[in-house]
Amino acid sequence: MPSIRVGCCLAALLAGPAVAAEPIVLEGGAYEVEVKLELPHLDDIIGKKVVRLCLTPEANGNNHGIAVLSDNNPLARCPVSNVHQDGSELTSDIACEGKNSAHASARYLLAPTSFRGRIAMQMGGKNMTMTEVQSGRRTGTRDADKTPVL
């Protein structure tokens, strides 16, 4: 048995460090995003809507301008932190200031002209959890008069 453990350790050392994949950058422009809100144990009451917005590769500290989009959600106005991208996966944290405030963790899979993501949210002192599910696709260039920039 010891020789198997030694062999596994040597193989891990010879493999070298893991190399991060080249980040995917969303192409800037107008996007149409389908947003669904999932609430635990309430499958019948899933809120759903479509949002049109403009995303830019440089927006909001390299999270491409992707944000919480569900209605009346305090996390939509809270700062994004710990943004990390490895290849097509983009993760970040969202936290509102103050005691018992809302917080969330987001995970997206990116392609050059589309994305899919889930934002797991906890609404602070209310002890309420929910997940916002997003599916976005690029629809064209930004129309300055009609497409809001987030």
PDB file of C-alpha atoms in Angstrom:
ATOM      1  CA  MET A   1       0.000   0.000   0.000  1.00  0.00           C
ATOM      2  CA  PRO A   2       2.743   2.544   0.752  1.00  0.00           C
ATOM      3  CA  SER A   3       4.039   2.278  -2.831  1.00  0.00           C
ATOM      4  CA  ILE A   4       0.604   3.221  -4.210  1.00  0.00           C
ATOM      5  CA  ARG A   5       0.495   6.336  -1.986  1.00  0.00           C
ATOM      6  CA  VAL A   6       4.019   7.331  -3.024  1.00  0.00           C
ATOM      7  CA  GLY A   7       3.123   6.828  -6.675  1.00  0.00           C
ATOM      8  CA  CYS A   8       0.019   9.014  -6.362  1.00  0.00           C
ATOM      9  CA  CYS A   9       2.003  11.747  -4.604  1.00  0.00           C
ATOM     10  CA  LEU A  10       4.715  11.686  -7.277  1.00  0.00           C
ATOM     11  CA  ALA A  11       2.127  11.849 -10.052  1.00  0.00           C
ATOM     12  CA  ALA A  12       0.525  14.895  -8.408  1.00  0.00           C
ATOM     13  CA  LEU A  13       3.885  16.630  -8.075  1.00  0.00           C
ATOM     14  CA  LEU A  14       4.923  15.891 -11.660  1.00  0.00           C
ATOM     15  CA  ALA A  15       1.608  17.170 -13.032  1.00  0.00           C
ATOM     16  CA  GLY A  16       2.612  20.681 -11.970  1.00  0.00           C
ATOM     17  CA  PRO A  17       0.393  23.550 -10.917  1.00  0.00           C
ATOM     18  CA  ALA A  18      -3.064  23.927 -12.408  1.00  0.00           C
ATOM     19  CA  VAL A  19      -3.151  26.609 -15.087  1.00  0.00           C
ATOM     20  CA  ALA A  20      -6.145  28.950 -15.070  1.00  0.00           C
ATOM     21  CA  ALA A  21      -8.102  29.001 -18.309  1.00  0.00           C
ATOM     22  CA  GLU A  22      -8.127  32.154 -20.421  1.00  0.00           C
ATOM     23  CA  PRO A  23     -11.117  34.302 -19.321  1.00  0.00           C
ATOM     24  CA  ILE A  24     -14.122  34.601 -21.622  1.00  0.00           C
ATOM     25  CA  VAL A  25     -15.133  38.222 -22.218  1.00  0.00           C
ATOM     26  CA  LEU A  26     -18.721  39.038 -23.049  1.00  0.00           C
ATOM     27  CA  GLU A  27     -19.063  41.040 -26.224  1.00  0.00           C
ATOM     28  CA  GLY A  28     -20.414  44.480 -25.341  1.00  0.00           C
ATOM     29  CA  GLY A  29     -23.877  45.469 -26.479  1.00  0.00           C
ATOM     30  CA  ALA A  30     -27.576  45.022 -25.854  1.00  0.00           C
ATOM     31  CA  TYR A  31     -28.637  41.862 -24.037  1.00  0.00           C
ATOM     32  CA  GLU A  32     -32.002  40.301 -23.350  1.00  0.00           C
ATOM     33  CA  VAL A  33     -32.000  38.501 -19.997  1.00  0.00           C
ATOM     34  CA  GLU A  34     -34.679  36.101 -18.807  1.00  0.00           C
ATOM     35  CA  VAL A  35     -34.895  36.323 -15.015  1.00  0.00           C
ATOM     36  CA  LYS A  36     -36.640  33.761 -12.804  1.00  0.00           C
ATOM     37  CA  LEU A  37     -36.891  33.864  -9.044  1.00  0.00           C
ATOM     38  CA  GLU A  38     -36.903  30.481  -7.308  1.00  0.00           C
ATOM     39  CA  LEU A  39     -38.259  30.269  -3.774  1.00  0.00           C
ATOM     40  CA  PRO A  40     -37.804  27.085  -1.719  1.00  0.00           C
ATOM     41  CA  HIS A  41     -40.976  24.996  -1.418  1.00  0.00           C
ATOM     42  CA  LEU A  42     -42.952  27.411  -3.634  1.00  0.00           C
ATOM     43  CA  ASP A  43     -42.598  25.927  -7.106  1.00  0.00           C
ATOM     44  CA  ASP A  44     -45.975  27.333  -8.191  1.00  0.00           C
ATOM     45  CA  ILE A  45     -45.003  30.945  -7.447  1.00  0.00           C
ATOM     46  CA  ILE A  46     -41.914  31.499  -9.562  1.00  0.00           C
ATOM     47  CA  GLY A  47     -41.589  35.084 -10.727  1.00  0.00           C
ATOM     48  CA  LYS A  48     -40.373  35.441 -14.312  1.00  0.00           C
ATOM     49  CA  LYS A  49     -39.565  38.437 -16.494  1.00  0.00           C
ATOM     50  CA  VAL A  50     -37.359  39.598 -19.372  1.00  0.00           C
ATOM     51  CA  VAL A  51     -34.972  42.526 -18.907  1.00  0.00           C
ATOM     52  CA  ARG A  52     -33.166  44.398 -21.675  1.00  0.00           C
ATOM     53  CA  LEU A  53     -29.875  46.020 -20.735  1.00  0.00           C
ATOM     54  CA  CYS A  54     -26.439  46.929 -22.001  1.00  0.00           C
ATOM     55  CA  LEU A  55     -23.366  45.066 -20.808  1.00  0.00           C
ATOM     56  CA  THR A  56     -19.805  46.219 -21.281  1.00  0.00           C
ATOM     57  CA  PRO A  57     -16.657  44.138 -20.734  1.00  0.00           C
ATOM     58  CA  GLU A  58     -15.151  46.761 -18.390  1.00  0.00           C
ATOM     59  CA  ALA A  59     -18.211  47.422 -16.215  1.00  0.00           C
ATOM     60  CA  ASN A  60     -18.306  47.024 -12.429  1.00  0.00           C
ATOM     61  CA  GLY A  61     -14.853  45.640 -11.673  1.00  0.00           C
ATOM     62  CA  ASN A  62     -14.781  43.010 -14.422  1.00  0.00           C
ATOM     63  CA  ASN A  63     -18.113  41.338 -13.665  1.00  0.00           C
ATOM     64  CA  HIS A  64     -19.258  42.561 -17.097  1.00  0.00           C
ATOM     65  CA  GLY A  65     -22.082  44.601 -15.573  1.00  0.00           C
ATOM     66  CA  ILE A  66     -24.152  41.533 -14.668  1.00  0.00           C
ATOM     67  CA  ALA A  67     -26.299  42.292 -11.612  1.00  0.00           C
ATOM     68  CA  VAL A  68     -29.302  41.199  -9.547  1.00  0.00           C
ATOM     69  CA  LEU A  69     -32.331  41.956 -11.728  1.00  0.00           C
ATOM     70  CA  SER A  70     -35.389  40.749  -9.772  1.00  0.00           C
ATOM     71  CA  ASP A  71     -37.927  43.367  -8.684  1.00  0.00           C
ATOM     72  CA  ASN A  72     -37.798  45.033  -5.253  1.00  0.00           C
ATOM     73  CA  ASN A  73     -34.532  43.343  -4.341  1.00  0.00           C
ATOM     74  CA  PRO A  74     -32.158  45.232  -1.991  1.00  0.00           C
ATOM     75  CA  LEU A  75     -29.164  43.318  -3.408  1.00  0.00           C
ATOM     76  CA  ALA A  76     -29.548  45.155  -6.732  1.00  0.00           C
ATOM     77  CA  ARG A  77     -28.045  48.248  -5.046  1.00  0.00           C
ATOM     78  CA  CYS A  78     -25.329  46.535  -2.979  1.00  0.00           C
ATOM     79  CA  PRO A  79     -21.628  46.329  -3.845  1.00  0.00           C
ATOM     80  CA  VAL A  80     -20.143  43.345  -5.668  1.00  0.00           C
ATOM     81  CA  SER A  81     -16.867  41.937  -4.292  1.00  0.00           C
ATOM     82  CA  ASN A  82     -14.536  38.950  -4.657  1.00  0.00           C
ATOM     83  CA  VAL A  83     -15.047  38.863  -8.421  1.00  0.00           C
ATOM     84  CA  HIS A  84     -13.126  35.901  -9.830  1.00  0.00           C
ATOM     85  CA  GLN A  85     -13.111  34.504 -13.333  1.00  0.00           C
ATOM     86  CA  ASP A  86     -11.548  31.247 -14.452  1.00  0.00           C
ATOM     87  CA  GLY A  87     -12.205  30.546 -18.114  1.00  0.00           C
ATOM     88  CA  SER A  88     -15.951  30.671 -18.652  1.00  0.00           C
ATOM     89  CA  GLU A  89     -16.861  30.633 -14.940  1.00  0.00           C
ATOM     90  CA  LEU A  90     -17.434  33.968 -13.201  1.00  0.00           C
ATOM     91  CA  THR A  91     -18.108  34.089  -9.449  1.00  0.00           C
ATOM     92  CA  SER A  92     -18.691  36.969  -7.060  1.00  0.00           C
ATOM     93  CA  ASP A  93     -20.196  37.947  -3.731  1.00  0.00           C
ATOM     94  CA  ILE A  94     -22.776  40.638  -3.069  1.00  0.00           C
ATOM     95  CA  ALA A  95     -23.226  42.103   0.403  1.00  0.00           C
ATOM     96  CA  CYS A  96     -25.281  45.001   1.674  1.00  0.00           C
ATOM     97  CA  GLU A  97     -23.913  47.039   4.565  1.00  0.00           C
ATOM     98  CA  GLY A  98     -25.252  46.820   8.096  1.00  0.00           C
ATOM     99  CA  LYS A  99     -26.230  44.251  10.652  1.00  0.00           C
ATOM    100  CA  ASN A 100     -28.551  41.457   9.454  1.00  0.00           C
ATOM    101  CA  SER A 101     -28.291  42.714   5.886  1.00  0.00           C
ATOM    102  CA  ALA A 102     -28.857  40.778   2.693  1.00  0.00           C
ATOM    103  CA  HIS A 103     -25.992  38.896   1.038  1.00  0.00           C
ATOM    104  CA  ALA A 104     -25.537  36.590  -1.941  1.00  0.00           C
ATOM    105  CA  SER A 105     -23.098  34.554  -3.970  1.00  0.00           C
ATOM    106  CA  ALA A 106     -23.266  34.503  -7.757  1.00  0.00           C
ATOM    107  CA  ARG A 107     -21.988  31.974 -10.286  1.00  0.00           C
ATOM    108  CA  TYR A 108     -22.185  32.489 -14.052  1.00  0.00           C
ATOM    109  CA  LEU A 109     -21.098  30.511 -17.093  1.00  0.00           C
ATOM    110  CA  LEU A 110     -20.084  32.883 -19.878  1.00  0.00           C
ATOM    111  CA  ALA A 111     -19.861  32.597 -23.653  1.00  0.00           C
ATOM    112  CA  PRO A 112     -18.840  35.463 -25.962  1.00  0.00           C
ATOM    113  CA  THR A 113     -22.472  36.494 -26.646  1.00  0.00           C
ATOM    114  CA  SER A 114     -24.482  34.821 -23.873  1.00  0.00           C
ATOM    115  CA  PHE A 115     -24.440  33.816 -20.223  1.00  0.00           C
ATOM    116  CA  ARG A 116     -26.277  31.683 -17.654  1.00  0.00           C
ATOM    117  CA  GLY A 117     -26.137  32.292 -13.939  1.00  0.00           C
ATOM    118  CA  ARG A 118     -27.531  31.654 -10.485  1.00  0.00           C
ATOM    119  CA  ILE A 119     -27.471  34.086  -7.566  1.00  0.00           C
ATOM    120  CA  ALA A 120     -28.102  32.409  -4.198  1.00  0.00           C
ATOM    121  CA  MET A 121     -29.518  35.095  -1.906  1.00  0.00           C
ATOM    122  CA  GLN A 122     -30.220  35.338   1.803  1.00  0.00           C
ATOM    123  CA  MET A 123     -32.323  38.284   2.888  1.00  0.00           C
ATOM    124  CA  GLY A 124     -30.607  38.988   6.190  1.00  0.00           C
ATOM    125  CA  GLY A 125     -32.713  39.227   9.332  1.00  0.00           C
ATOM    126  CA  LYS A 126     -35.746  37.819   7.529  1.00  0.00           C
ATOM    127  CA  ASN A 127     -34.135  34.339   7.354  1.00  0.00           C
ATOM    128  CA  MET A 128     -35.454  34.055   3.801  1.00  0.00           C
ATOM    129  CA  THR A 129     -33.487  32.421   0.983  1.00  0.00           C
ATOM    130  CA  MET A 130     -34.124  32.467  -2.752  1.00  0.00           C
ATOM    131  CA  THR A 131     -32.239  32.018  -6.010  1.00  0.00           C
ATOM    132  CA  GLU A 132     -32.314  34.297  -9.022  1.00  0.00           C
ATOM    133  CA  VAL A 133     -31.711  32.399 -12.264  1.00  0.00           C
ATOM    134  CA  GLN A 134     -30.571  34.384 -15.307  1.00  0.00           C
ATOM    135  CA  SER A 135     -30.174  33.467 -18.955  1.00  0.00           C
ATOM    136  CA  GLY A 136     -28.909  36.256 -21.210  1.00  0.00           C
ATOM    137  CA  ARG A 137     -28.157  36.569 -24.901  1.00  0.00           C
ATOM    138  CA  ARG A 138     -26.747  39.406 -26.966  1.00  0.00           C
ATOM    139  CA  THR A 139     -29.331  40.978 -29.252  1.00  0.00           C
ATOM    140  CA  GLY A 140     -27.193  43.624 -30.957  1.00  0.00           C
ATOM    141  CA  THR A 141     -25.344  46.840 -30.388  1.00  0.00           C
ATOM    142  CA  ARG A 142     -26.382  49.180 -27.632  1.00  0.00           C
ATOM    143  CA  ASP A 143     -29.180  51.605 -28.460  1.00  0.00           C
ATOM    144  CA  ALA A 144     -28.275  54.589 -26.236  1.00  0.00           C
ATOM    145  CA  ASP A 145     -31.875  55.791 -25.974  1.00  0.00           C
ATOM    146  CA  LYS A 146     -33.520  52.438 -25.189  1.00  0.00           C
ATOM    147  CA  THR A 147     -31.041  50.166 -23.410  1.00  0.00           C
ATOM    148  CA  PRO A 148     -30.041  50.970 -19.827  1.00  0.00           C
ATOM    149  CA  VAL A 149     -26.431  50.429 -18.761  1.00  0.00           C
ATOM    150  CA  LEU A 150     -26.073  48.556 -15.468  1.00  0.00           C
TER     151      LEU A 150
END
